[in-house]
Coordinates of C-alpha atoms and ligand atoms in Angstrom, one line a residue:
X1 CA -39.9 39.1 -18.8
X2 CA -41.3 36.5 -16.2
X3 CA -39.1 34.3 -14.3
X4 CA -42.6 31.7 -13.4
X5 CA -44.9 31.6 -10.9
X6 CA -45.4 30.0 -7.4
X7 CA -48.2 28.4 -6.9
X8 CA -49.6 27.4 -3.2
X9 CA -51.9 24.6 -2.9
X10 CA -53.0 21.6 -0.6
X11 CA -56.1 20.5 -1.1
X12 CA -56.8 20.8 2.8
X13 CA -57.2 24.6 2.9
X14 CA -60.2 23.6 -0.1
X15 CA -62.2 21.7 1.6
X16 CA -63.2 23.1 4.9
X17 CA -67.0 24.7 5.5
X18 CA -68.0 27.6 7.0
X19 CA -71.6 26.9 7.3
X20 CA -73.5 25.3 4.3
X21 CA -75.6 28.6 3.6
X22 CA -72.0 30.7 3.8
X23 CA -71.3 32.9 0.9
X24 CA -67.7 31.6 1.2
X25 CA -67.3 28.3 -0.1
X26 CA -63.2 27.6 0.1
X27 CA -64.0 25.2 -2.8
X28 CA -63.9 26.9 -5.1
X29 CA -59.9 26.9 -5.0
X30 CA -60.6 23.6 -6.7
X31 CA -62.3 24.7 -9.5
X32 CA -59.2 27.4 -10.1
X33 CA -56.4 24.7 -9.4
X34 CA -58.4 21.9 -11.4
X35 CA -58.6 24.8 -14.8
X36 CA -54.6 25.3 -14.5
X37 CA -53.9 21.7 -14.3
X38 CA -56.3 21.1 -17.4
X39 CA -54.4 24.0 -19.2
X40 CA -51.1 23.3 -18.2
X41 CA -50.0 25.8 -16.2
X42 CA -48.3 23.7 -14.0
X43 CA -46.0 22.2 -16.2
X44 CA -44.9 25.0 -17.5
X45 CA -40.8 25.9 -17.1
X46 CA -40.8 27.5 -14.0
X47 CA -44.0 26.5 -12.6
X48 CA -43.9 25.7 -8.6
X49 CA -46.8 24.5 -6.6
X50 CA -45.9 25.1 -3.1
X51 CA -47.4 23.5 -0.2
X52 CA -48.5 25.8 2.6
X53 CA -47.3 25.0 5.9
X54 CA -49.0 25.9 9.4
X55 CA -48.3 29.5 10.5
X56 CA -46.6 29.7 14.2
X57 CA -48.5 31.2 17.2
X58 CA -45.7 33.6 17.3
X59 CA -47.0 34.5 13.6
X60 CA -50.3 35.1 14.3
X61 CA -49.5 37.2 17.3
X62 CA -47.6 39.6 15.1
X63 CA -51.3 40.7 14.2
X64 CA -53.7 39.5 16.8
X65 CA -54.2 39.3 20.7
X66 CA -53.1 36.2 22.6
X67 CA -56.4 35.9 24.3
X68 CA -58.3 35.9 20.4
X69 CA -55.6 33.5 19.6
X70 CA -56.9 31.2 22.7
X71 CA -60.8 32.1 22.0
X72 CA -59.8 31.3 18.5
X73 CA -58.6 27.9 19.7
X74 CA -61.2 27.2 22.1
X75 CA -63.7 27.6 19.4
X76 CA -62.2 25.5 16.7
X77 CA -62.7 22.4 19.7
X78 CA -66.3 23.4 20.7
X79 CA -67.7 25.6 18.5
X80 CA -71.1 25.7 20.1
X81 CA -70.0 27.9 23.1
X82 CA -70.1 31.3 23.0
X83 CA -67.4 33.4 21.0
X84 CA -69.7 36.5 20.1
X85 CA -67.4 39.1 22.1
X86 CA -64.6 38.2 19.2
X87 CA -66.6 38.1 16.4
X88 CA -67.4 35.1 15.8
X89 CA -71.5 34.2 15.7
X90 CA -73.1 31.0 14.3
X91 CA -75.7 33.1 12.8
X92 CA -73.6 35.7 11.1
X93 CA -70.3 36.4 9.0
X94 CA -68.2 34.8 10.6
X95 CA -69.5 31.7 12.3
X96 CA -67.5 29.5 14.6
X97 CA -66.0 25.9 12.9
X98 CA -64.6 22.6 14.2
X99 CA -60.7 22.6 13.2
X100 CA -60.9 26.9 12.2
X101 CA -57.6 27.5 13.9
X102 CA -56.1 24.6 12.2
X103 CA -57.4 25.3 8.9
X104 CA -56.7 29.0 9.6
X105 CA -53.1 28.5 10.9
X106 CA -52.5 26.4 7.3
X107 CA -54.2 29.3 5.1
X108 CA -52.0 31.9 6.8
X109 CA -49.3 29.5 6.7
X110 CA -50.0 29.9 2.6
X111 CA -49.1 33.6 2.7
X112 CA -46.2 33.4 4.3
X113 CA -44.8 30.5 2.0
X114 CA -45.7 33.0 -0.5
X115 CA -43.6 35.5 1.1
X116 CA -40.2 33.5 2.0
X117 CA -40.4 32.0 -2.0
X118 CA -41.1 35.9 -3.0
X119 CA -37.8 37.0 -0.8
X120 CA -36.0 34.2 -2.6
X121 CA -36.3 35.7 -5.7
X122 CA -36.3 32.4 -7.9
X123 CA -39.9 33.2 -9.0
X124 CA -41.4 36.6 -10.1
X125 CA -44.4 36.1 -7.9
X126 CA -45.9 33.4 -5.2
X127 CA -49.8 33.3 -5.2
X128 CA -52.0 32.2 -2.1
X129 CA -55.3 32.3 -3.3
X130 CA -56.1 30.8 0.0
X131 CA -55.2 33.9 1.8
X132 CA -55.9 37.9 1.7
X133 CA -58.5 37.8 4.8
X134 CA -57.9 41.4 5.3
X135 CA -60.9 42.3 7.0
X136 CA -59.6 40.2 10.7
X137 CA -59.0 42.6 13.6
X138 CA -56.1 42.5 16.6
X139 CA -59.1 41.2 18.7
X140 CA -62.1 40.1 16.4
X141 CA -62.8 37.8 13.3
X142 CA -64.8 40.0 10.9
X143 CA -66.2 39.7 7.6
X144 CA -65.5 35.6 7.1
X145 CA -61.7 36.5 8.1
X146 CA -60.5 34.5 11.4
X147 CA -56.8 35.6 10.9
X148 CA -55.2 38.2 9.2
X149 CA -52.6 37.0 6.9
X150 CA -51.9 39.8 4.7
X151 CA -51.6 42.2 7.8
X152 CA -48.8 39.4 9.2
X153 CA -47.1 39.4 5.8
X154 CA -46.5 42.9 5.9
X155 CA -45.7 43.1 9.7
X156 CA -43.4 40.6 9.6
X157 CA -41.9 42.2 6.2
X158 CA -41.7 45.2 7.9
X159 CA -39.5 43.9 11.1
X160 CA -37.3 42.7 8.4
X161 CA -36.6 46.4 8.0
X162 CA -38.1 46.5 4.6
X163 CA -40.6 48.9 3.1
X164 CA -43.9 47.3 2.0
X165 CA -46.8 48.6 0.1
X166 CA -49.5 46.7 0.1
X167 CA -52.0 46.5 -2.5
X168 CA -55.5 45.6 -2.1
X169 CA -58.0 45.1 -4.6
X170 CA -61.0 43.5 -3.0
X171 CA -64.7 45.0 -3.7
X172 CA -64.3 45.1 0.2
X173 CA -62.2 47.8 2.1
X174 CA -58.8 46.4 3.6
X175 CA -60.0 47.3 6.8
X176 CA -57.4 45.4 9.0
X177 CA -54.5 45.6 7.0
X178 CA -54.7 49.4 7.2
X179 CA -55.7 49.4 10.5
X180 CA -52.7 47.4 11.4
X181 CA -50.4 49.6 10.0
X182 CA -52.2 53.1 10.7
X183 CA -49.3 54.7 12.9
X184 CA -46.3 53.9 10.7
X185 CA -45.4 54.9 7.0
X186 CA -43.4 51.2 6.9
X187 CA -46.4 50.0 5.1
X188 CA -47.8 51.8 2.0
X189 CA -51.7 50.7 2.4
X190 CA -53.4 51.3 -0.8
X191 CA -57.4 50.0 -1.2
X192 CA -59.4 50.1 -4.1
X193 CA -63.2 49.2 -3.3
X194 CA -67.2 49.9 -3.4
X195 CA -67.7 52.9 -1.4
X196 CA -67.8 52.4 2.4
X197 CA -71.2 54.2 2.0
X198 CA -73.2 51.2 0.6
X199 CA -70.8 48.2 1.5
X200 CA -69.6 46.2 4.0
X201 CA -67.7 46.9 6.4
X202 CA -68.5 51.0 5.8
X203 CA -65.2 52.4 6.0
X204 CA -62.5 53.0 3.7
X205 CA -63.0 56.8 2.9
X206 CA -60.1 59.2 1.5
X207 CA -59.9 61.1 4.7
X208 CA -59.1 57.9 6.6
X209 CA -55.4 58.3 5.7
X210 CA -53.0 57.6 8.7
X211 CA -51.9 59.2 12.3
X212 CA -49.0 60.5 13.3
X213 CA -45.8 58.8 11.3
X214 CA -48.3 56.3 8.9
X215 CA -49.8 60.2 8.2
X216 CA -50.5 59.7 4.2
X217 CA -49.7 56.1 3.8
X218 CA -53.3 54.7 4.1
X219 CA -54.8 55.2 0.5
X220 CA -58.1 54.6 -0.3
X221 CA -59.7 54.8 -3.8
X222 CA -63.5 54.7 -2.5
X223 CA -65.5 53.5 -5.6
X224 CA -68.7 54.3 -6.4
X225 CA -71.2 51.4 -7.1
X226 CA -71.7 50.3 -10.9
X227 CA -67.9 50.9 -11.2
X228 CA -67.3 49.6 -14.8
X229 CA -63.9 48.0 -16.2
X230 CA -63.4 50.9 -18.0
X231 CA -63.5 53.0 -15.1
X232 CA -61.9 51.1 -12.9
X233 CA -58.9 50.6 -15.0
X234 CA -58.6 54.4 -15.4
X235 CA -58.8 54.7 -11.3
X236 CA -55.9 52.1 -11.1
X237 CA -53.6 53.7 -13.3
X238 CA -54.3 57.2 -12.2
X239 CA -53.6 56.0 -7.9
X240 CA -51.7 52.6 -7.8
X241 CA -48.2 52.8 -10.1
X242 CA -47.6 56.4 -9.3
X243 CA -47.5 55.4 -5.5
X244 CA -45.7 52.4 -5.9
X245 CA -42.9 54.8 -7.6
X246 CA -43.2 57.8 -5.2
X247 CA -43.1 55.2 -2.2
X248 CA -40.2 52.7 -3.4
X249 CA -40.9 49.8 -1.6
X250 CA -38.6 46.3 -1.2
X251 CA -41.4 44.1 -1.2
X252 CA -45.0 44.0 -2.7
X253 CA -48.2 41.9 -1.0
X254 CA -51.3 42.2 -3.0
X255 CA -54.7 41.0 -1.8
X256 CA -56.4 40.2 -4.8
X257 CA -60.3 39.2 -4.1
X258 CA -62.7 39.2 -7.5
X259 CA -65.6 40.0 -5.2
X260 CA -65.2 43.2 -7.4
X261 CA -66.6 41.0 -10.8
X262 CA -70.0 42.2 -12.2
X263 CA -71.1 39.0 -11.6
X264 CA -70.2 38.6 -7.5
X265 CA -73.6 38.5 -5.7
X266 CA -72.2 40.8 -2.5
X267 CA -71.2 43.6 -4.0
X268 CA -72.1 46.3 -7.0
X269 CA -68.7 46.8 -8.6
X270 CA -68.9 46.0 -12.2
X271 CA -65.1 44.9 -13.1
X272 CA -64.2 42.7 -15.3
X273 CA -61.8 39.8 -16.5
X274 CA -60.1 42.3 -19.2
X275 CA -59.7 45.0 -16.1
X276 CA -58.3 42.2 -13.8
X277 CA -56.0 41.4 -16.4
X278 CA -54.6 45.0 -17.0
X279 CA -54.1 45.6 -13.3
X280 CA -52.1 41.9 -13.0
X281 CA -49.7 43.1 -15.9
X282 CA -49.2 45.9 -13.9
X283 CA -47.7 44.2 -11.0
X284 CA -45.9 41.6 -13.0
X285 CA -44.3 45.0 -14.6
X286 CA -43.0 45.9 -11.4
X287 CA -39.5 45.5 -10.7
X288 CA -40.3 44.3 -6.7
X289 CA -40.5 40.7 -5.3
X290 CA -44.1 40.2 -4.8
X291 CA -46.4 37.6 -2.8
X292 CA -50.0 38.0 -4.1
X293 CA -53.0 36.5 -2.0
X294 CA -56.8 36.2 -2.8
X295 CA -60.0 37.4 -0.4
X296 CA -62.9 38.0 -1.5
X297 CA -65.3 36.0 -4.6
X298 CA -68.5 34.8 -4.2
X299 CA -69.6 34.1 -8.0
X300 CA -67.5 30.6 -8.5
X301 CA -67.3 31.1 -11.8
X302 CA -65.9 34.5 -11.9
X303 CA -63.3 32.9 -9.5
X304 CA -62.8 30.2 -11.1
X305 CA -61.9 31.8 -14.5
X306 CA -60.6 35.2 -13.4
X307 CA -57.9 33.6 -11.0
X308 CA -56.9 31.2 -13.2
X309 CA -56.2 33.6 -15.9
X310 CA -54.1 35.6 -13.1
X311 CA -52.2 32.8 -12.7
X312 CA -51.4 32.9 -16.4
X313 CA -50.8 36.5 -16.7
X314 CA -48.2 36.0 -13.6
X315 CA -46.4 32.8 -15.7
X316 CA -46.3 34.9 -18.8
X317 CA -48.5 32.6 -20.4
X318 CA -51.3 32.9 -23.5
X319 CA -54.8 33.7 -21.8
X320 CA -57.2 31.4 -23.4
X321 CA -60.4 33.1 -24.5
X322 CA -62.8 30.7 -22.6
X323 CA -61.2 32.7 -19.3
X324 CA -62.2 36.2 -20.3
X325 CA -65.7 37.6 -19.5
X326 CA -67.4 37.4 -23.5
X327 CA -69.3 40.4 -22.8
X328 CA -68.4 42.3 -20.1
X329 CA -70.7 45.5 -19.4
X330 CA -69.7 49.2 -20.3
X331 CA -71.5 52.4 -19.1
X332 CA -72.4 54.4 -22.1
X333 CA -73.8 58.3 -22.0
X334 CA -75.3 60.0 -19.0
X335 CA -74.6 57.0 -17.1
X336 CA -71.1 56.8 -18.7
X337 CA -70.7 60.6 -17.2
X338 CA -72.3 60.0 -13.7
X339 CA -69.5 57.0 -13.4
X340 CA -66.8 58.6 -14.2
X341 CA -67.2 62.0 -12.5
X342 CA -68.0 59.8 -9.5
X343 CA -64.5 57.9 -10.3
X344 CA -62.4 61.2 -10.8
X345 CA -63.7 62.1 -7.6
X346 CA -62.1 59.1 -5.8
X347 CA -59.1 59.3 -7.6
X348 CA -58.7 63.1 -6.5
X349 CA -59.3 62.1 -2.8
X350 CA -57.0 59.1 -2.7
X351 CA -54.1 61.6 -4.1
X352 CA -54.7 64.4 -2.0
X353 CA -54.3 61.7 0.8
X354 CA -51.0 61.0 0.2
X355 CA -47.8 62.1 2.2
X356 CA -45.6 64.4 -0.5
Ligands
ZN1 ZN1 -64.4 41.3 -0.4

């Protein structure tokens, strides 16, 4: 049972450029939005396209320092100053832009039009694929994220009074989000990614788990490379729904980056469109109001055709085959073994992790 889908899109948070060699190319939302309208989606009963709106100052600093919020702004005037003590470099992840707090403000704007339609209740889930920059710190842009709109979502969630989990299944460790919320058990972090031992940013490990009151409520599922569908369903199912209904939350965020497809350049997951699409109707199974973001994808294609069939799956719609990887790889034999004693591993560590 689907009550439709929320969809949030302006073509402005599309079109900006990070650098013309940058991995992430914001475009590649218009690929995704121009498959939906092609198929229909967006006329379907119940079907919303939202526009996002600018996200406050008081917002951002839910998450982030005053004085990044400034440098921030600074930068997005005159980006050819210096801004390397916050983590922003021309030459590296996450270079400086003309308009990046503008564009940034409207992207985590996204998310939290997500969240308020979520809350409503009218629609079974609100997608920003715009959003889920999970790797931005209280004090440093990291790993192409400027502002953390997830980690806001869920902060501002949580001063609601409301228990979030937050689900993230980037190839890349939610890194900020859990570090936002590392003192508190308020917010359920749970990350599925490519060990922190071969990828970016090199954390994520089960014994990472939370301080004091959040001791137990930082999950991670640490994955090793060459992590097939198969395997990665089976890591999902074993971690994520058992969690969920141990931890009871009001309100679900998922970050949902397909930098984890076998065909994503920056990373050495091997999941597919037919995993995606298990894990998806998962969280449209859930009983929880849910706003669902993107992150991470670096193969537009893989974007293009995996989001749009998440879309699908959230509207209750037929997937059309031409969406679904036609041949997705599958370890088989001693390789088979090595992946999936390398799997059960993770999943053993993430559960141990967790608060009883
Ligand atoms: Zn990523």
């Amino acid at each position: 049972m689907t009550r439709g889908a929320g969809f949030v899109w302006d073509p402005r948070i599309a079109t900006h450029v990070y650098r013309d060699d940058h991995p992430l190319k914001p475009k590649r939302l218009i690929a995704v939005h121009d498959t939906l309208k092609r198929l229909g989606a967006f006329e379907r009963p119940g079907s919303t396209v939202l526009t996002p709106r600018a996200a406050t100052r008081g917002e951002i600093e839910r998450i982030h320092a005053p004085d990044y919020v400034e440098a921030v702004m600074r930068a997005s005037v005159d980006p050819d100053l210096d801004y390397s003590e916050w983590g922003l470099d021309p030459y590296r992840d996450t270079p400086p832009f003309k308009g990046m707090h503008e564009v940034s403000l409207l992207t985590t704007g996204g998310s939290l039009v997500a969240l308020e339609a979520a809350l409503e209740g009218e629609m079974r889930v609100v997608v920003n694929f715009s959003g889920g920059l999970h790797h931005a710190m209280r004090r440093r842009a990291s790993g192409f994220c400027i502002y953390n709109d997830p980690a806001i979502v869920c902060g501002l969630l949580a001063d609601k009074g409301m228990r979030v989990a937050y689900v993230d299944i980037d190839a890349h460790h939610g890194d900020g989000v859990q570090a936002a919320f590392y003192e508190t058990d308020r917010v359920l972090t749970i990350s599925l990614h490519e060990t922190g031992r071969v990828l970016f940013p090199g954390t994520g490990f089960a014994d990472e788990r939370g301080r004091g009151a959040g001791a137990g409520y930082s999950i991670n599922v640490e994955l090793p490379p060459n992590t097939d569908g198969a395997a990665y369903v089976r890591a999902f199912d074993a971690v994520v729904p058992p969690l969920l209904e141990r931890y009871r939350p009001d309100v679900l965020v998922t970050q949902q980056g397909i930098d984890s497809h076998f065909d994503d350049p920056l990373t050495h997951l091997m999941v597919s469109t037919q995993a995606r699409e298990h894990v998806v109707r998962y969280f449209v199974s859930t009983k929880w109001p849910w706003a669902a973001m993107g992150g991470g994808g670096y193969s537009l294609d893989a974007v293009r055709r995996a989001w749009s069939m998440e879309f699908l799956v959230m509207q209750g719609a037929p997937i059309p085959p031409e969406l679904h990887d036609a041949d997705p790889p599958e370890w088989t034999g001693s390789r088979r073994a090595a992946i999936d004693a390398a799997v059960d591993a993770a999943i053993t560590g993430a559960l141990d992790a967790a608060w009883t």
